[in-house]
């Protein structure tokens, strides 16, 4: 079933935004913002978690070609440790939105928590990446960008197997942390309860 193209029934510059990497032990959190032409449709685009890596790479080229504007931002593991992962995710989405070459009139945000620093109306949508085309496209850009980054970091620290687990807590990743300790790219505060708190 094709994803919804718009939230508004009237022509509006809508921007979809999603983040990836929130549940990782290592590496940054990344977020993408995507604006499509109002009449844009694409039946191939879907929630990035439902697609193979090869399909995501294929669609990334199409999204970047067809989008009116897009941007991928990242917030480092060091900043995540300072402000917690939820604040970092929201900051990352705001950073991506702020770098767009076209200013959106409405934001579609994946998830249930967001604070806007650009004074743009927004709607939070749980499972938005499986509902709206622009959010799904943002999920694909954020996922491919971050996956490629973790493969590059794997060349520095191959013992953690980041080329496979992309920084998520796989058994091999956890075993390597126990054996070798933490790398400079690991989030030192991930175990803290305040990583799941958000002061809004």
PDB file of C-alpha atoms in Angstrom:
ATOM      1  CA  UNK A   1       0.000   0.000   0.000  1.00  0.00           C
ATOM      2  CA  UNK A   2       1.536   3.366  -0.996  1.00  0.00           C
ATOM      3  CA  UNK A   3       2.445   5.757   1.795  1.00  0.00           C
ATOM      4  CA  UNK A   4       0.562   9.007   2.283  1.00  0.00           C
ATOM      5  CA  UNK A   5       2.040  11.913   0.337  1.00  0.00           C
ATOM      6  CA  UNK A   6       0.720  14.710   2.554  1.00  0.00           C
ATOM      7  CA  UNK A   7      -0.662  15.584   5.952  1.00  0.00           C
ATOM      8  CA  UNK A   8      -2.339  18.787   4.765  1.00  0.00           C
ATOM      9  CA  UNK A   9      -5.046  18.748   2.109  1.00  0.00           C
ATOM     10  CA  UNK A  10      -3.927  22.145   0.833  1.00  0.00           C
ATOM     11  CA  UNK A  11      -0.615  22.660  -0.985  1.00  0.00           C
ATOM     12  CA  UNK A  12       2.011  23.167   1.707  1.00  0.00           C
ATOM     13  CA  UNK A  13       5.784  22.853   1.789  1.00  0.00           C
ATOM     14  CA  UNK A  14       5.881  19.784   4.007  1.00  0.00           C
ATOM     15  CA  UNK A  15       9.100  18.374   5.423  1.00  0.00           C
ATOM     16  CA  UNK A  16       9.450  14.839   6.720  1.00  0.00           C
ATOM     17  CA  UNK A  17      12.056  14.204   9.403  1.00  0.00           C
ATOM     18  CA  UNK A  18      13.390  11.051  11.051  1.00  0.00           C
ATOM     19  CA  UNK A  19      16.405   9.999  13.084  1.00  0.00           C
ATOM     20  CA  UNK A  20      18.406   6.798  13.341  1.00  0.00           C
ATOM     21  CA  UNK A  21      20.908   5.424  15.825  1.00  0.00           C
ATOM     22  CA  UNK A  22      19.147   6.218  19.067  1.00  0.00           C
ATOM     23  CA  UNK A  23      19.574   2.694  20.435  1.00  0.00           C
ATOM     24  CA  UNK A  24      23.241   2.302  19.522  1.00  0.00           C
ATOM     25  CA  UNK A  25      26.174   1.852  21.868  1.00  0.00           C
ATOM     26  CA  UNK A  26      28.570   3.682  19.551  1.00  0.00           C
ATOM     27  CA  UNK A  27      28.620   6.364  16.897  1.00  0.00           C
ATOM     28  CA  UNK A  28      26.490   9.451  16.341  1.00  0.00           C
ATOM     29  CA  UNK A  29      22.765   9.809  16.038  1.00  0.00           C
ATOM     30  CA  UNK A  30      21.794  10.965  12.537  1.00  0.00           C
ATOM     31  CA  UNK A  31      18.669  12.687  11.272  1.00  0.00           C
ATOM     32  CA  UNK A  32      17.427  13.603   7.825  1.00  0.00           C
ATOM     33  CA  UNK A  33      14.901  16.146   6.606  1.00  0.00           C
ATOM     34  CA  UNK A  34      13.261  15.783   3.183  1.00  0.00           C
ATOM     35  CA  UNK A  35      10.937  18.009   1.161  1.00  0.00           C
ATOM     36  CA  UNK A  36       9.326  16.531  -1.950  1.00  0.00           C
ATOM     37  CA  UNK A  37       7.362  18.357  -4.653  1.00  0.00           C
ATOM     38  CA  UNK A  38       3.723  18.560  -3.540  1.00  0.00           C
ATOM     39  CA  UNK A  39       2.522  16.207  -6.273  1.00  0.00           C
ATOM     40  CA  UNK A  40       5.350  13.686  -5.790  1.00  0.00           C
ATOM     41  CA  UNK A  41       4.596   9.967  -5.528  1.00  0.00           C
ATOM     42  CA  UNK A  42       6.847   6.909  -5.351  1.00  0.00           C
ATOM     43  CA  UNK A  43       5.526   3.448  -4.529  1.00  0.00           C
ATOM     44  CA  UNK A  44       9.026   2.084  -3.822  1.00  0.00           C
ATOM     45  CA  UNK A  45       9.774   4.347  -0.867  1.00  0.00           C
ATOM     46  CA  UNK A  46       8.963   2.753   2.478  1.00  0.00           C
ATOM     47  CA  UNK A  47      10.119   2.647   6.085  1.00  0.00           C
ATOM     48  CA  UNK A  48      13.867   1.989   5.894  1.00  0.00           C
ATOM     49  CA  UNK A  49      13.550  -0.932   8.334  1.00  0.00           C
ATOM     50  CA  UNK A  50      11.394  -2.741   5.780  1.00  0.00           C
ATOM     51  CA  UNK A  51      14.002  -2.465   3.006  1.00  0.00           C
ATOM     52  CA  UNK A  52      17.215  -4.309   2.213  1.00  0.00           C
ATOM     53  CA  UNK A  53      20.511  -2.405   2.335  1.00  0.00           C
ATOM     54  CA  UNK A  54      20.752  -2.563  -1.465  1.00  0.00           C
ATOM     55  CA  UNK A  55      17.224  -1.184  -1.851  1.00  0.00           C
ATOM     56  CA  UNK A  56      17.968   1.660   0.568  1.00  0.00           C
ATOM     57  CA  UNK A  57      21.062   2.633  -1.404  1.00  0.00           C
ATOM     58  CA  UNK A  58      19.061   2.543  -4.643  1.00  0.00           C
ATOM     59  CA  UNK A  59      16.319   4.718  -3.170  1.00  0.00           C
ATOM     60  CA  UNK A  60      18.784   7.171  -1.627  1.00  0.00           C
ATOM     61  CA  UNK A  61      19.891   8.212  -5.111  1.00  0.00           C
ATOM     62  CA  UNK A  62      16.278   8.617  -6.223  1.00  0.00           C
ATOM     63  CA  UNK A  63      15.325  10.635  -3.131  1.00  0.00           C
ATOM     64  CA  UNK A  64      18.303  12.961  -3.478  1.00  0.00           C
ATOM     65  CA  UNK A  65      17.506  13.417  -7.170  1.00  0.00           C
ATOM     66  CA  UNK A  66      13.781  14.066  -6.754  1.00  0.00           C
ATOM     67  CA  UNK A  67      13.638  16.039  -3.495  1.00  0.00           C
ATOM     68  CA  UNK A  68      13.096  19.780  -3.534  1.00  0.00           C
ATOM     69  CA  UNK A  69      15.511  19.889  -0.591  1.00  0.00           C
ATOM     70  CA  UNK A  70      17.155  17.433   1.806  1.00  0.00           C
ATOM     71  CA  UNK A  71      19.831  17.416   4.485  1.00  0.00           C
ATOM     72  CA  UNK A  72      21.382  14.822   6.810  1.00  0.00           C
ATOM     73  CA  UNK A  73      22.755  15.980  10.173  1.00  0.00           C
ATOM     74  CA  UNK A  74      24.597  14.147  12.930  1.00  0.00           C
ATOM     75  CA  UNK A  75      25.190  14.658  16.640  1.00  0.00           C
ATOM     76  CA  UNK A  76      28.342  13.046  17.984  1.00  0.00           C
ATOM     77  CA  UNK A  77      28.585  10.473  20.734  1.00  0.00           C
ATOM     78  CA  UNK A  78      30.369  13.082  22.873  1.00  0.00           C
ATOM     79  CA  UNK A  79      27.421  15.467  22.648  1.00  0.00           C
ATOM     80  CA  UNK A  80      25.016  12.600  23.292  1.00  0.00           C
ATOM     81  CA  UNK A  81      26.893  11.980  26.544  1.00  0.00           C
ATOM     82  CA  UNK A  82      26.479  15.649  27.495  1.00  0.00           C
ATOM     83  CA  UNK A  83      22.794  16.203  26.710  1.00  0.00           C
ATOM     84  CA  UNK A  84      21.327  12.635  26.591  1.00  0.00           C
ATOM     85  CA  UNK A  85      20.137  10.687  23.580  1.00  0.00           C
ATOM     86  CA  UNK A  86      16.595  12.067  23.415  1.00  0.00           C
ATOM     87  CA  UNK A  87      17.763  15.672  23.488  1.00  0.00           C
ATOM     88  CA  UNK A  88      20.461  14.761  20.953  1.00  0.00           C
ATOM     89  CA  UNK A  89      17.880  13.173  18.626  1.00  0.00           C
ATOM     90  CA  UNK A  90      15.685  16.266  18.736  1.00  0.00           C
ATOM     91  CA  UNK A  91      18.687  18.561  18.260  1.00  0.00           C
ATOM     92  CA  UNK A  92      19.780  16.472  15.285  1.00  0.00           C
ATOM     93  CA  UNK A  93      16.378  16.726  13.620  1.00  0.00           C
ATOM     94  CA  UNK A  94      16.333  20.481  14.181  1.00  0.00           C
ATOM     95  CA  UNK A  95      19.843  20.752  12.731  1.00  0.00           C
ATOM     96  CA  UNK A  96      18.747  18.913   9.588  1.00  0.00           C
ATOM     97  CA  UNK A  97      15.663  21.105   9.195  1.00  0.00           C
ATOM     98  CA  UNK A  98      17.709  24.259   9.684  1.00  0.00           C
ATOM     99  CA  UNK A  99      20.127  23.325   6.898  1.00  0.00           C
ATOM    100  CA  UNK A 100      17.471  22.832   4.228  1.00  0.00           C
ATOM    101  CA  UNK A 101      17.796  25.109   1.212  1.00  0.00           C
ATOM    102  CA  UNK A 102      14.007  25.622   1.242  1.00  0.00           C
ATOM    103  CA  UNK A 103      12.173  26.591   4.434  1.00  0.00           C
ATOM    104  CA  UNK A 104       9.317  24.209   5.233  1.00  0.00           C
ATOM    105  CA  UNK A 105       5.853  25.422   6.180  1.00  0.00           C
ATOM    106  CA  UNK A 106       4.952  22.261   8.087  1.00  0.00           C
ATOM    107  CA  UNK A 107       6.996  19.471   9.711  1.00  0.00           C
ATOM    108  CA  UNK A 108       6.096  15.798   9.900  1.00  0.00           C
ATOM    109  CA  UNK A 109       8.182  14.264  12.705  1.00  0.00           C
ATOM    110  CA  UNK A 110       8.585  10.543  13.262  1.00  0.00           C
ATOM    111  CA  UNK A 111       7.925   9.576  16.874  1.00  0.00           C
ATOM    112  CA  UNK A 112       6.096  11.174  19.771  1.00  0.00           C
ATOM    113  CA  UNK A 113       8.523  13.791  21.129  1.00  0.00           C
ATOM    114  CA  UNK A 114       9.830  16.942  19.480  1.00  0.00           C
ATOM    115  CA  UNK A 115      10.492  20.597  20.213  1.00  0.00           C
ATOM    116  CA  UNK A 116      10.813  22.969  17.282  1.00  0.00           C
ATOM    117  CA  UNK A 117      13.373  25.776  17.345  1.00  0.00           C
ATOM    118  CA  UNK A 118      12.382  27.236  13.969  1.00  0.00           C
ATOM    119  CA  UNK A 119       8.817  28.334  14.791  1.00  0.00           C
ATOM    120  CA  UNK A 120       7.375  25.957  12.186  1.00  0.00           C
ATOM    121  CA  UNK A 121       4.098  24.102  12.874  1.00  0.00           C
ATOM    122  CA  UNK A 122       4.643  20.367  13.271  1.00  0.00           C
ATOM    123  CA  UNK A 123       2.944  17.039  13.849  1.00  0.00           C
ATOM    124  CA  UNK A 124       4.529  14.072  15.632  1.00  0.00           C
ATOM    125  CA  UNK A 125       3.501  10.751  14.086  1.00  0.00           C
ATOM    126  CA  UNK A 126       4.225   7.431  15.794  1.00  0.00           C
ATOM    127  CA  UNK A 127       5.447   5.010  13.102  1.00  0.00           C
ATOM    128  CA  UNK A 128       5.453   7.958  10.732  1.00  0.00           C
ATOM    129  CA  UNK A 129       8.122   6.296   8.607  1.00  0.00           C
ATOM    130  CA  UNK A 130       5.536   3.656   7.715  1.00  0.00           C
ATOM    131  CA  UNK A 131       2.816   6.256   7.105  1.00  0.00           C
ATOM    132  CA  UNK A 132       4.167   9.295   5.271  1.00  0.00           C
ATOM    133  CA  UNK A 133       6.330   9.354   2.156  1.00  0.00           C
ATOM    134  CA  UNK A 134       8.588  12.208   3.275  1.00  0.00           C
ATOM    135  CA  UNK A 135       9.287  10.647   6.685  1.00  0.00           C
ATOM    136  CA  UNK A 136      10.080   7.296   5.060  1.00  0.00           C
ATOM    137  CA  UNK A 137      12.463   9.071   2.676  1.00  0.00           C
ATOM    138  CA  UNK A 138      14.119  10.794   5.630  1.00  0.00           C
ATOM    139  CA  UNK A 139      14.516   7.440   7.369  1.00  0.00           C
ATOM    140  CA  UNK A 140      16.253   6.043   4.284  1.00  0.00           C
ATOM    141  CA  UNK A 141      18.677   8.966   4.001  1.00  0.00           C
ATOM    142  CA  UNK A 142      19.497   8.935   7.718  1.00  0.00           C
ATOM    143  CA  UNK A 143      19.951   5.149   7.753  1.00  0.00           C
ATOM    144  CA  UNK A 144      22.192   4.962   4.667  1.00  0.00           C
ATOM    145  CA  UNK A 145      24.302   7.920   5.831  1.00  0.00           C
ATOM    146  CA  UNK A 146      24.831   6.460   9.291  1.00  0.00           C
ATOM    147  CA  UNK A 147      25.424   2.897   8.079  1.00  0.00           C
ATOM    148  CA  UNK A 148      28.110   4.092   5.685  1.00  0.00           C
ATOM    149  CA  UNK A 149      29.736   6.105   8.458  1.00  0.00           C
ATOM    150  CA  UNK A 150      29.835   3.090  10.781  1.00  0.00           C
ATOM    151  CA  UNK A 151      31.434   0.981   8.051  1.00  0.00           C
ATOM    152  CA  UNK A 152      34.165   3.632   7.777  1.00  0.00           C
ATOM    153  CA  UNK A 153      34.672   3.591  11.564  1.00  0.00           C
ATOM    154  CA  UNK A 154      34.847  -0.213  11.470  1.00  0.00           C
ATOM    155  CA  UNK A 155      38.117   0.120   9.550  1.00  0.00           C
ATOM    156  CA  UNK A 156      39.596   1.803  12.646  1.00  0.00           C
ATOM    157  CA  UNK A 157      38.097  -0.600  15.195  1.00  0.00           C
ATOM    158  CA  UNK A 158      37.237  -3.881  13.418  1.00  0.00           C
ATOM    159  CA  UNK A 159      36.988  -5.838  16.667  1.00  0.00           C
ATOM    160  CA  UNK A 160      33.517  -4.361  17.362  1.00  0.00           C
ATOM    161  CA  UNK A 161      32.110  -5.570  14.019  1.00  0.00           C
ATOM    162  CA  UNK A 162      30.448  -2.225  13.257  1.00  0.00           C
ATOM    163  CA  UNK A 163      30.276  -3.040   9.562  1.00  0.00           C
ATOM    164  CA  UNK A 164      27.650  -5.615  10.521  1.00  0.00           C
ATOM    165  CA  UNK A 165      25.962  -4.266  13.665  1.00  0.00           C
ATOM    166  CA  UNK A 166      26.352  -0.528  12.862  1.00  0.00           C
ATOM    167  CA  UNK A 167      26.974   0.212  16.537  1.00  0.00           C
ATOM    168  CA  UNK A 168      23.893  -1.555  17.883  1.00  0.00           C
ATOM    169  CA  UNK A 169      24.351  -3.935  20.855  1.00  0.00           C
ATOM    170  CA  UNK A 170      24.802  -7.245  19.038  1.00  0.00           C
ATOM    171  CA  UNK A 171      26.303 -10.168  20.994  1.00  0.00           C
ATOM    172  CA  UNK A 172      29.629  -9.777  19.151  1.00  0.00           C
ATOM    173  CA  UNK A 173      29.708  -6.043  19.850  1.00  0.00           C
ATOM    174  CA  UNK A 174      28.989  -6.517  23.549  1.00  0.00           C
ATOM    175  CA  UNK A 175      31.588  -9.300  23.820  1.00  0.00           C
ATOM    176  CA  UNK A 176      34.195  -7.034  22.199  1.00  0.00           C
ATOM    177  CA  UNK A 177      33.430  -4.248  24.675  1.00  0.00           C
ATOM    178  CA  UNK A 178      34.040  -6.689  27.530  1.00  0.00           C
ATOM    179  CA  UNK A 179      37.292  -7.861  25.929  1.00  0.00           C
ATOM    180  CA  UNK A 180      38.749  -4.587  24.599  1.00  0.00           C
ATOM    181  CA  UNK A 181      36.922  -1.885  26.546  1.00  0.00           C
ATOM    182  CA  UNK A 182      35.298   1.182  24.990  1.00  0.00           C
ATOM    183  CA  UNK A 183      36.539   2.944  21.881  1.00  0.00           C
ATOM    184  CA  UNK A 184      36.568   6.745  21.495  1.00  0.00           C
ATOM    185  CA  UNK A 185      33.332   6.376  19.500  1.00  0.00           C
ATOM    186  CA  UNK A 186      31.388   4.635  22.247  1.00  0.00           C
ATOM    187  CA  UNK A 187      28.734   6.496  24.212  1.00  0.00           C
ATOM    188  CA  UNK A 188      30.039   6.504  27.735  1.00  0.00           C
ATOM    189  CA  UNK A 189      26.714   7.439  29.345  1.00  0.00           C
ATOM    190  CA  UNK A 190      24.475   5.008  27.515  1.00  0.00           C
ATOM    191  CA  UNK A 191      23.788   2.976  30.649  1.00  0.00           C
ATOM    192  CA  UNK A 192      22.522   5.976  32.620  1.00  0.00           C
ATOM    193  CA  UNK A 193      18.806   6.248  33.292  1.00  0.00           C
ATOM    194  CA  UNK A 194      18.796   9.929  32.342  1.00  0.00           C
ATOM    195  CA  UNK A 195      19.456   8.913  28.758  1.00  0.00           C
ATOM    196  CA  UNK A 196      15.742   8.172  28.583  1.00  0.00           C
ATOM    197  CA  UNK A 197      14.565  11.423  30.171  1.00  0.00           C
ATOM    198  CA  UNK A 198      13.457  14.549  28.369  1.00  0.00           C
ATOM    199  CA  UNK A 199      12.813  17.930  29.938  1.00  0.00           C
ATOM    200  CA  UNK A 200      10.343  19.746  27.720  1.00  0.00           C
TER     201      UNK A 200
END
